[in-house]
Amino acid sequence: MKKVNWTKIRKLFPATEKYTFLNAAGGSPLPLSAANAGKDFYHESLMHGDAYWENWLKRVDDTRKKLAKFIHADTKEIAFILNTSHGMNLIADILKGKGEILTMNDEFPSSTFPWMHKGFKVKFVKPEKNIYTIENIEKHITKSTKIVISSYVQYRTGFRQDLEKLGKFLKKRNIIFIVNATQAMGALPIDVKKSNIDFLTFSCFKWTLSGYGIGGLYINKKWLKKTNIPQAGWLSVKNPENMDNKHIHLRNEASAIEVGCGHFPNIFALGGALDLLIKIGKKNIQNRILELDTYLEGKLTELNLKTITPLDKKYRSGITIVKIKNAKTIVEKLAKYKVMVAARGEGIRVSVHIYNNEQDIDKFSKVIKKLLRL
Ligand SMILES: Cc1ncc(COP(=O)(O)O)c(C=O)c1O
């Protein structure tokens, strides 16, 4: 595995010069590669109007290919969407009438509201010490359970699900597997095929380092065969350039769901961010995050602060929830020192990504010690 110069990587995120940014789980600063890719679009539009249309379409295709490869999907299985809620609504439309949902007790509402709104019955698994084991999920499965929805990483505890194990288990029982990957995509490796995932969706403004207004949707090929795309527009068909408005021949591809002209700058920003993530390498990224986690855990122990996050390595993500009373007030005070974290769960959510370093954690630890008079 190649050695990464993390100091150099950090320099690609200018926001880290002014802020101690420990809030990837809220929203990450952009790297230059993402911001520049978005900016290029506006500059081209400014100077050349629509002359770049073909070139933009090609760049969309290139980004789709990169994203597909990144999660081990086929390019035809990838659609660009706006956010997780958008993706979940589309999946719910595809699975209309398929039956009862089982999901996790502390899912973010983007995983549950779209289904509830569309009339699906939604049941919840209660965690044990913030952990969802397969055995526990199994206990909640009944004959009526047709779909399981789980986040890869839970936003309010940091618990990381074993997607391969859960996917294998659900496949055996013929249960549809849907994953909200918003708290992991870009930070932890995803293999949609090995994990037997039917649908996976995520927003890109957190760990994917691409800013707002862009998300990804993976639809396993088998659903593209079985399902009519739930919405259509001029770009949903096999030959859109014909502009035949009387005969609709939908493409058997996830991108048909995009319906019309896309949000180019946001998609290009994702392309720029993926270039960086791919260059660093998925294993390196995961290892660095786990390394910073260990450093943070050491500092918390020194301060005698507890976490509600399951700390076993196999459950570890980039998120740590530090048990603290009056978290909201403390978070506001930390922001005055330009230390950016969030109040979530039963305390303060500290999240570490590739742009962080040990000094960020030292600064957090120093300021929190002062604020809590430890
Ligand atoms: C697990 C999870 N999903 C989704 C979101 C965001 O929702 P959306 O992408 O629908 O804006 C968040 C947090 O903002 C989250 O933690």
Short mmCIF file of C-alpha atoms and ligand atoms in Angstrom, two decimals:
data_model
loop_
_atom_site.label_atom_id
_atom_site.label_comp_id
_atom_site.label_asym_id
_atom_site.label_seq_id
_atom_site.Cartn_x
_atom_site.Cartn_y
_atom_site.Cartn_z
CA MET A 1 0.00 0.00 0.00
CA LYS A 2 1.44 3.38 -0.97
CA LYS A 3 2.30 5.83 1.81
CA VAL A 4 0.20 8.99 1.82
CA ASN A 5 1.53 12.41 2.76
CA TRP A 6 -1.39 13.59 4.90
CA THR A 7 0.13 17.05 5.36
CA LYS A 8 -0.02 17.53 1.60
CA ILE A 9 -3.60 16.24 1.49
CA ARG A 10 -4.65 18.70 4.20
CA LYS A 11 -3.28 21.58 2.09
CA LEU A 12 -5.85 20.68 -0.58
CA PHE A 13 -8.55 21.84 1.89
CA PRO A 14 -7.95 25.59 2.45
CA ALA A 15 -10.75 25.79 5.06
CA THR A 16 -8.52 23.81 7.43
CA GLU A 17 -6.21 26.85 7.71
CA LYS A 18 -8.88 28.80 9.60
CA TYR A 19 -10.97 26.11 11.24
CA THR A 20 -10.52 22.99 13.32
CA PHE A 21 -13.06 21.08 11.32
CA LEU A 22 -14.23 17.97 13.18
CA ASN A 23 -17.66 17.82 11.57
CA ALA A 24 -17.50 15.67 8.43
CA ALA A 25 -20.69 14.01 9.68
CA GLY A 26 -22.38 17.42 9.38
CA GLY A 27 -20.78 18.77 6.22
CA SER A 28 -17.17 18.71 5.02
CA PRO A 29 -15.10 21.55 3.59
CA LEU A 30 -14.37 21.05 -0.11
CA PRO A 31 -11.03 20.05 -1.53
CA LEU A 32 -9.65 22.19 -4.39
CA SER A 33 -10.34 19.42 -6.94
CA ALA A 34 -14.10 19.51 -6.20
CA ALA A 35 -14.46 23.28 -5.93
CA ASN A 36 -12.47 23.83 -9.14
CA ALA A 37 -14.48 21.27 -11.09
CA GLY A 38 -17.70 23.10 -10.09
CA LYS A 39 -16.15 26.51 -10.82
CA ASP A 40 -14.97 25.38 -14.27
CA PHE A 41 -18.58 24.85 -15.29
CA TYR A 42 -19.57 28.41 -14.38
CA HIS A 43 -16.49 29.82 -16.09
CA GLU A 44 -17.24 27.87 -19.27
CA SER A 45 -20.86 29.04 -19.19
CA LEU A 46 -19.71 32.59 -18.62
CA MET A 47 -17.25 32.60 -21.50
CA HIS A 48 -18.79 30.14 -23.96
CA GLY A 49 -22.51 29.87 -23.25
CA ASP A 50 -23.84 26.48 -24.29
CA ALA A 51 -20.94 25.60 -26.60
CA TYR A 52 -19.68 23.07 -24.02
CA TRP A 53 -22.94 21.03 -24.00
CA GLU A 54 -21.40 17.85 -25.53
CA ASN A 55 -18.34 18.21 -23.35
CA TRP A 56 -20.52 18.54 -20.23
CA LEU A 57 -22.47 15.40 -21.16
CA LYS A 58 -19.18 13.55 -21.52
CA ARG A 59 -18.04 14.78 -18.11
CA VAL A 60 -21.31 13.54 -16.58
CA ASP A 61 -20.65 10.12 -18.14
CA ASP A 62 -17.07 10.09 -16.84
CA THR A 63 -18.24 10.92 -13.32
CA ARG A 64 -20.86 8.18 -13.49
CA LYS A 65 -18.18 5.66 -14.46
CA LYS A 66 -15.91 6.78 -11.61
CA LEU A 67 -18.69 6.57 -9.05
CA ALA A 68 -19.78 3.12 -10.29
CA LYS A 69 -16.23 1.78 -10.03
CA PHE A 70 -15.81 3.29 -6.57
CA ILE A 71 -18.67 1.21 -5.15
CA HIS A 72 -18.20 -1.83 -7.46
CA ALA A 73 -21.37 -1.21 -9.45
CA ASP A 74 -22.08 -1.21 -13.17
CA THR A 75 -22.29 2.26 -14.73
CA LYS A 76 -25.87 1.49 -15.80
CA GLU A 77 -26.83 1.07 -12.14
CA ILE A 78 -25.93 4.65 -11.13
CA ALA A 79 -28.15 7.75 -11.07
CA PHE A 80 -27.29 11.25 -9.91
CA ILE A 81 -29.81 12.64 -7.47
CA LEU A 82 -30.02 15.63 -5.12
CA ASN A 83 -29.83 14.03 -1.66
CA THR A 84 -30.66 10.93 0.38
CA SER A 85 -34.32 11.88 0.86
CA HIS A 86 -34.67 12.22 -2.91
CA GLY A 87 -33.07 8.79 -3.43
CA MET A 88 -35.26 7.12 -0.79
CA ASN A 89 -38.41 8.61 -2.38
CA LEU A 90 -37.43 7.19 -5.77
CA ILE A 91 -36.71 3.76 -4.25
CA ALA A 92 -40.06 3.85 -2.41
CA ASP A 93 -41.79 4.57 -5.74
CA ILE A 94 -40.03 1.61 -7.37
CA LEU A 95 -41.00 -0.68 -4.46
CA LYS A 96 -44.60 0.54 -4.16
CA GLY A 97 -46.80 -2.22 -2.70
CA LYS A 98 -43.86 -4.53 -1.90
CA GLY A 99 -44.66 -4.75 1.82
CA GLU A 100 -43.47 -3.98 5.30
CA ILE A 101 -40.22 -2.21 6.19
CA LEU A 102 -37.89 -3.03 9.05
CA THR A 103 -35.36 -0.36 9.91
CA MET A 104 -33.12 0.77 12.77
CA ASN A 105 -34.37 2.78 15.73
CA ASP A 106 -31.98 5.70 15.30
CA GLU A 107 -32.02 6.11 11.53
CA PHE A 108 -31.88 9.65 10.18
CA PRO A 109 -35.40 10.73 9.05
CA SER A 110 -34.30 10.64 5.37
CA SER A 111 -34.35 6.82 5.76
CA THR A 112 -37.88 6.69 7.18
CA PHE A 113 -40.04 9.70 6.19
CA PRO A 114 -40.23 8.92 2.44
CA TRP A 115 -41.63 5.46 3.25
CA MET A 116 -44.04 6.64 5.94
CA HIS A 117 -45.29 9.39 3.66
CA LYS A 118 -46.01 6.88 0.90
CA GLY A 119 -48.01 4.64 3.23
CA PHE A 120 -45.49 1.84 3.91
CA LYS A 121 -45.70 0.20 7.33
CA VAL A 122 -42.36 0.88 9.06
CA LYS A 123 -41.13 -1.12 12.07
CA PHE A 124 -37.99 -0.48 14.11
CA VAL A 125 -35.20 -2.59 15.61
CA LYS A 126 -34.04 -1.39 19.04
CA PRO A 127 -30.25 -1.49 19.43
CA GLU A 128 -28.36 -3.12 22.29
CA LYS A 129 -25.72 -0.67 23.61
CA ASN A 130 -26.13 1.21 20.30
CA ILE A 131 -25.21 -1.93 18.32
CA TYR A 132 -27.43 -3.67 15.74
CA THR A 133 -26.23 -7.26 15.53
CA ILE A 134 -27.60 -9.59 12.86
CA GLU A 135 -29.06 -11.73 15.68
CA ASN A 136 -30.96 -8.74 17.01
CA ILE A 137 -32.25 -7.77 13.55
CA GLU A 138 -33.28 -11.40 12.99
CA LYS A 139 -35.41 -11.32 16.14
CA HIS A 140 -37.46 -8.48 14.64
CA ILE A 141 -38.06 -10.12 11.27
CA THR A 142 -41.53 -11.54 10.71
CA LYS A 143 -43.30 -13.05 7.71
CA SER A 144 -44.45 -9.55 6.79
CA THR A 145 -40.92 -8.09 6.63
CA LYS A 146 -40.12 -7.55 2.96
CA ILE A 147 -37.59 -4.73 3.07
CA VAL A 148 -34.75 -3.86 5.48
CA ILE A 149 -33.32 -0.32 5.51
CA SER A 150 -30.10 0.38 7.36
CA SER A 151 -27.55 3.15 7.43
CA TYR A 152 -23.99 1.96 6.86
CA VAL A 153 -23.03 4.28 9.76
CA GLN A 154 -25.54 5.64 12.26
CA TYR A 155 -25.42 9.44 12.47
CA ARG A 156 -26.15 9.74 16.20
CA THR A 157 -23.94 6.94 17.56
CA GLY A 158 -21.28 6.26 14.92
CA PHE A 159 -22.14 2.53 14.87
CA ARG A 160 -20.96 0.91 11.65
CA GLN A 161 -23.02 -1.95 10.23
CA ASP A 162 -21.33 -4.95 8.61
CA LEU A 163 -22.97 -4.64 5.19
CA GLU A 164 -21.56 -7.88 3.81
CA LYS A 165 -22.84 -9.92 6.74
CA LEU A 166 -26.25 -8.27 6.77
CA GLY A 167 -26.58 -8.48 2.98
CA LYS A 168 -25.79 -12.20 3.01
CA PHE A 169 -28.30 -12.80 5.77
CA LEU A 170 -31.08 -10.88 3.99
CA LYS A 171 -30.44 -12.49 0.61
CA LYS A 172 -30.98 -15.94 2.15
CA ARG A 173 -34.38 -14.77 3.38
CA ASN A 174 -35.29 -13.04 0.13
CA ILE A 175 -35.59 -9.67 1.85
CA ILE A 176 -34.84 -6.49 -0.10
CA PHE A 177 -31.77 -4.65 1.27
CA ILE A 178 -31.60 -0.84 1.16
CA VAL A 179 -28.63 1.14 2.48
CA ASN A 180 -28.31 4.79 3.45
CA ALA A 181 -24.57 5.37 2.96
CA THR A 182 -24.51 9.12 3.66
CA GLN A 183 -22.37 8.79 6.81
CA ALA A 184 -19.79 6.57 5.11
CA MET A 185 -19.50 7.12 1.36
CA GLY A 186 -15.96 8.41 0.78
CA ALA A 187 -14.73 7.32 4.22
CA LEU A 188 -15.35 3.57 4.37
CA PRO A 189 -15.18 1.08 1.51
CA ILE A 190 -18.45 -0.01 -0.14
CA ASP A 191 -18.91 -3.03 -2.37
CA VAL A 192 -22.57 -3.16 -3.42
CA LYS A 193 -22.18 -6.57 -5.06
CA LYS A 194 -20.37 -8.35 -2.22
CA SER A 195 -22.94 -6.87 0.16
CA ASN A 196 -25.93 -8.00 -1.94
CA ILE A 197 -27.42 -4.52 -1.80
CA ASP A 198 -30.57 -3.89 -3.80
CA PHE A 199 -30.55 -0.10 -3.49
CA LEU A 200 -28.00 2.29 -1.98
CA THR A 201 -28.29 6.04 -1.70
CA PHE A 202 -26.27 8.90 -0.22
CA SER A 203 -25.71 12.64 -0.12
CA CYS A 204 -22.24 13.87 -1.05
CA PHE A 205 -21.79 16.90 1.22
CA LYS A 206 -20.33 14.95 4.14
CA TRP A 207 -17.70 12.22 3.67
CA THR A 208 -17.85 12.37 -0.14
CA LEU A 209 -16.39 15.93 -0.06
CA SER A 210 -18.51 17.30 -2.92
CA GLY A 211 -20.78 19.95 -1.40
CA TYR A 212 -24.57 20.28 -1.49
CA GLY A 213 -27.05 19.40 -4.22
CA ILE A 214 -25.51 16.11 -5.29
CA GLY A 215 -26.21 12.56 -4.20
CA GLY A 216 -25.85 9.08 -5.64
CA LEU A 217 -28.35 6.30 -6.18
CA TYR A 218 -27.40 2.70 -6.93
CA ILE A 219 -30.14 0.46 -8.31
CA ASN A 220 -29.18 -3.19 -8.66
CA LYS A 221 -29.65 -4.34 -12.27
CA LYS A 222 -32.27 -6.86 -11.28
CA TRP A 223 -34.62 -4.02 -10.34
CA LEU A 224 -33.99 -2.20 -13.59
CA LYS A 225 -35.19 -5.29 -15.41
CA LYS A 226 -38.27 -5.78 -13.29
CA THR A 227 -39.34 -2.25 -12.74
CA ASN A 228 -40.74 0.58 -14.71
CA ILE A 229 -38.78 3.71 -13.95
CA PRO A 230 -41.16 5.66 -11.65
CA GLN A 231 -40.72 9.00 -13.42
CA ALA A 232 -39.81 9.97 -16.96
CA GLY A 233 -38.65 12.97 -18.96
CA TRP A 234 -37.04 13.63 -22.32
CA LEU A 235 -33.68 12.18 -21.16
CA SER A 236 -35.23 8.94 -19.85
CA VAL A 237 -35.52 7.30 -23.26
CA LYS A 238 -33.17 5.30 -25.49
CA ASN A 239 -32.80 8.02 -28.14
CA PRO A 240 -33.54 11.39 -26.54
CA GLU A 241 -32.08 13.32 -29.49
CA ASN A 242 -35.01 12.08 -31.66
CA MET A 243 -37.36 14.15 -29.47
CA ASP A 244 -40.22 11.90 -30.49
CA ASN A 245 -42.93 13.07 -28.12
CA LYS A 246 -45.45 10.30 -28.98
CA HIS A 247 -43.52 7.05 -28.35
CA ILE A 248 -41.72 6.41 -25.11
CA HIS A 249 -39.00 3.75 -25.02
CA LEU A 250 -37.41 4.01 -21.57
CA ARG A 251 -33.74 3.13 -21.09
CA ASN A 252 -33.12 0.16 -18.83
CA GLU A 253 -30.65 2.22 -16.82
CA ALA A 254 -30.77 3.98 -13.47
CA SER A 255 -29.94 7.29 -15.19
CA ALA A 256 -33.41 7.27 -16.81
CA ILE A 257 -34.62 8.46 -13.40
CA GLU A 258 -32.71 11.74 -13.89
CA VAL A 259 -35.49 12.75 -16.37
CA GLY A 260 -34.10 16.02 -17.79
CA CYS A 261 -31.03 18.30 -17.89
CA GLY A 262 -28.81 17.70 -14.91
CA HIS A 263 -27.19 19.76 -12.16
CA PHE A 264 -23.84 19.89 -13.96
CA PRO A 265 -21.66 21.86 -11.49
CA ASN A 266 -22.65 19.65 -8.59
CA ILE A 267 -22.01 16.46 -10.56
CA PHE A 268 -18.63 17.81 -11.68
CA ALA A 269 -17.75 18.67 -8.06
CA LEU A 270 -18.42 15.03 -7.19
CA GLY A 271 -16.14 14.03 -10.07
CA GLY A 272 -13.37 16.25 -8.69
CA ALA A 273 -13.78 14.84 -5.17
CA LEU A 274 -13.75 11.27 -6.48
CA ASP A 275 -10.47 11.95 -8.30
CA LEU A 276 -8.91 12.82 -4.96
CA LEU A 277 -10.47 9.90 -3.04
CA ILE A 278 -9.43 7.43 -5.75
CA LYS A 279 -5.89 8.81 -5.82
CA ILE A 280 -5.50 8.38 -2.06
CA GLY A 281 -7.10 4.93 -2.08
CA LYS A 282 -10.03 3.54 -0.09
CA LYS A 283 -7.94 1.42 2.28
CA ASN A 284 -5.61 4.35 3.06
CA ILE A 285 -8.59 6.60 3.80
CA GLN A 286 -10.21 4.09 6.13
CA ASN A 287 -6.93 3.41 7.93
CA ARG A 288 -6.22 7.11 8.44
CA ILE A 289 -9.70 7.68 9.89
CA LEU A 290 -9.29 4.74 12.28
CA GLU A 291 -5.85 6.03 13.26
CA LEU A 292 -7.30 9.45 14.13
CA ASP A 293 -10.12 7.70 16.04
CA THR A 294 -7.54 5.93 18.20
CA TYR A 295 -5.76 9.22 18.86
CA LEU A 296 -9.07 10.85 19.82
CA GLU A 297 -9.99 7.95 22.12
CA GLY A 298 -6.64 8.40 23.91
CA LYS A 299 -7.33 12.10 24.48
CA LEU A 300 -10.85 11.36 25.78
CA THR A 301 -9.45 8.82 28.23
CA GLU A 302 -6.94 11.41 29.49
CA LEU A 303 -9.85 13.79 30.11
CA ASN A 304 -11.96 11.04 31.65
CA LEU A 305 -14.71 11.65 29.08
CA LYS A 306 -16.97 8.75 28.04
CA THR A 307 -18.46 7.96 24.64
CA ILE A 308 -21.77 6.34 23.67
CA THR A 309 -20.13 5.07 20.46
CA PRO A 310 -19.38 1.34 20.34
CA LEU A 311 -15.56 1.38 20.34
CA ASP A 312 -14.91 -2.16 19.12
CA LYS A 313 -12.83 -1.79 15.91
CA LYS A 314 -15.39 -3.64 13.79
CA TYR A 315 -18.08 -1.07 14.68
CA ARG A 316 -15.85 1.97 14.19
CA SER A 317 -16.52 4.75 11.69
CA GLY A 318 -15.35 8.37 11.51
CA ILE A 319 -17.93 9.38 14.14
CA THR A 320 -17.43 9.50 17.91
CA ILE A 321 -20.13 10.74 20.28
CA VAL A 322 -18.69 12.16 23.48
CA LYS A 323 -21.10 12.02 26.39
CA ILE A 324 -21.51 15.60 27.58
CA LYS A 325 -24.36 17.49 29.23
CA ASN A 326 -25.51 20.79 27.66
CA ALA A 327 -23.93 19.69 24.40
CA LYS A 328 -25.62 22.45 22.37
CA THR A 329 -24.14 25.23 24.51
CA ILE A 330 -20.70 23.64 24.52
CA VAL A 331 -20.81 23.22 20.72
CA GLU A 332 -21.61 26.93 20.35
CA LYS A 333 -18.72 27.81 22.65
CA LEU A 334 -16.34 25.53 20.74
CA ALA A 335 -17.35 27.32 17.51
CA LYS A 336 -16.07 30.59 19.02
CA TYR A 337 -12.64 28.92 19.08
CA LYS A 338 -13.28 27.83 15.48
CA VAL A 339 -13.57 24.22 16.61
CA MET A 340 -16.46 22.84 14.57
CA VAL A 341 -18.38 19.84 15.94
CA ALA A 342 -22.12 19.09 16.40
CA ALA A 343 -24.55 18.29 19.22
CA ARG A 344 -26.00 14.87 18.42
CA GLY A 345 -27.25 11.84 20.28
CA GLU A 346 -26.35 12.13 23.93
CA GLY A 347 -23.50 14.57 23.54
CA ILE A 348 -21.02 16.06 21.13
CA ARG A 349 -20.37 14.43 17.77
CA VAL A 350 -16.71 14.59 16.76
CA SER A 351 -15.99 13.34 13.27
CA VAL A 352 -12.60 12.90 11.63
CA HIS A 353 -11.76 12.74 7.94
CA ILE A 354 -8.69 12.82 5.70
CA TYR A 355 -8.22 16.59 6.07
CA ASN A 356 -7.83 16.30 9.85
CA ASN A 357 -4.64 15.76 11.79
CA GLU A 358 -3.60 15.03 15.38
CA GLN A 359 -3.27 18.77 16.10
CA ASP A 360 -7.00 19.24 15.37
CA ILE A 361 -7.78 16.68 18.06
CA ASP A 362 -5.28 18.32 20.45
CA LYS A 363 -7.03 21.65 19.92
CA PHE A 364 -10.48 20.13 20.55
CA SER A 365 -9.20 18.42 23.66
CA LYS A 366 -7.53 21.60 24.98
CA VAL A 367 -10.61 23.78 24.44
CA ILE A 368 -13.09 21.25 25.83
CA LYS A 369 -10.90 20.82 28.91
CA LYS A 370 -11.07 24.55 29.46
CA LEU A 371 -14.83 24.83 28.79
CA LEU A 372 -15.72 21.89 31.05
CA ARG A 373 -13.16 22.97 33.68
CA LEU A 374 -11.70 19.46 33.75
C1 LIG B 1 -27.64 9.14 7.73
C2 LIG B 1 -28.01 10.46 7.11
N1 LIG B 1 -28.72 10.47 5.97
C3 LIG B 1 -29.05 11.62 5.38
C4 LIG B 1 -28.70 12.83 5.91
C5 LIG B 1 -29.05 14.08 5.18
O1 LIG B 1 -30.30 13.96 4.54
P1 LIG B 1 -30.50 14.39 3.04
O2 LIG B 1 -29.39 13.78 2.28
O3 LIG B 1 -31.82 13.82 2.71
O4 LIG B 1 -30.47 15.87 3.03
C6 LIG B 1 -27.99 12.87 7.11
C7 LIG B 1 -27.56 14.13 7.78
O5 LIG B 1 -27.65 15.25 7.40
C8 LIG B 1 -27.63 11.66 7.71
O6 LIG B 1 -26.91 11.64 8.83
#
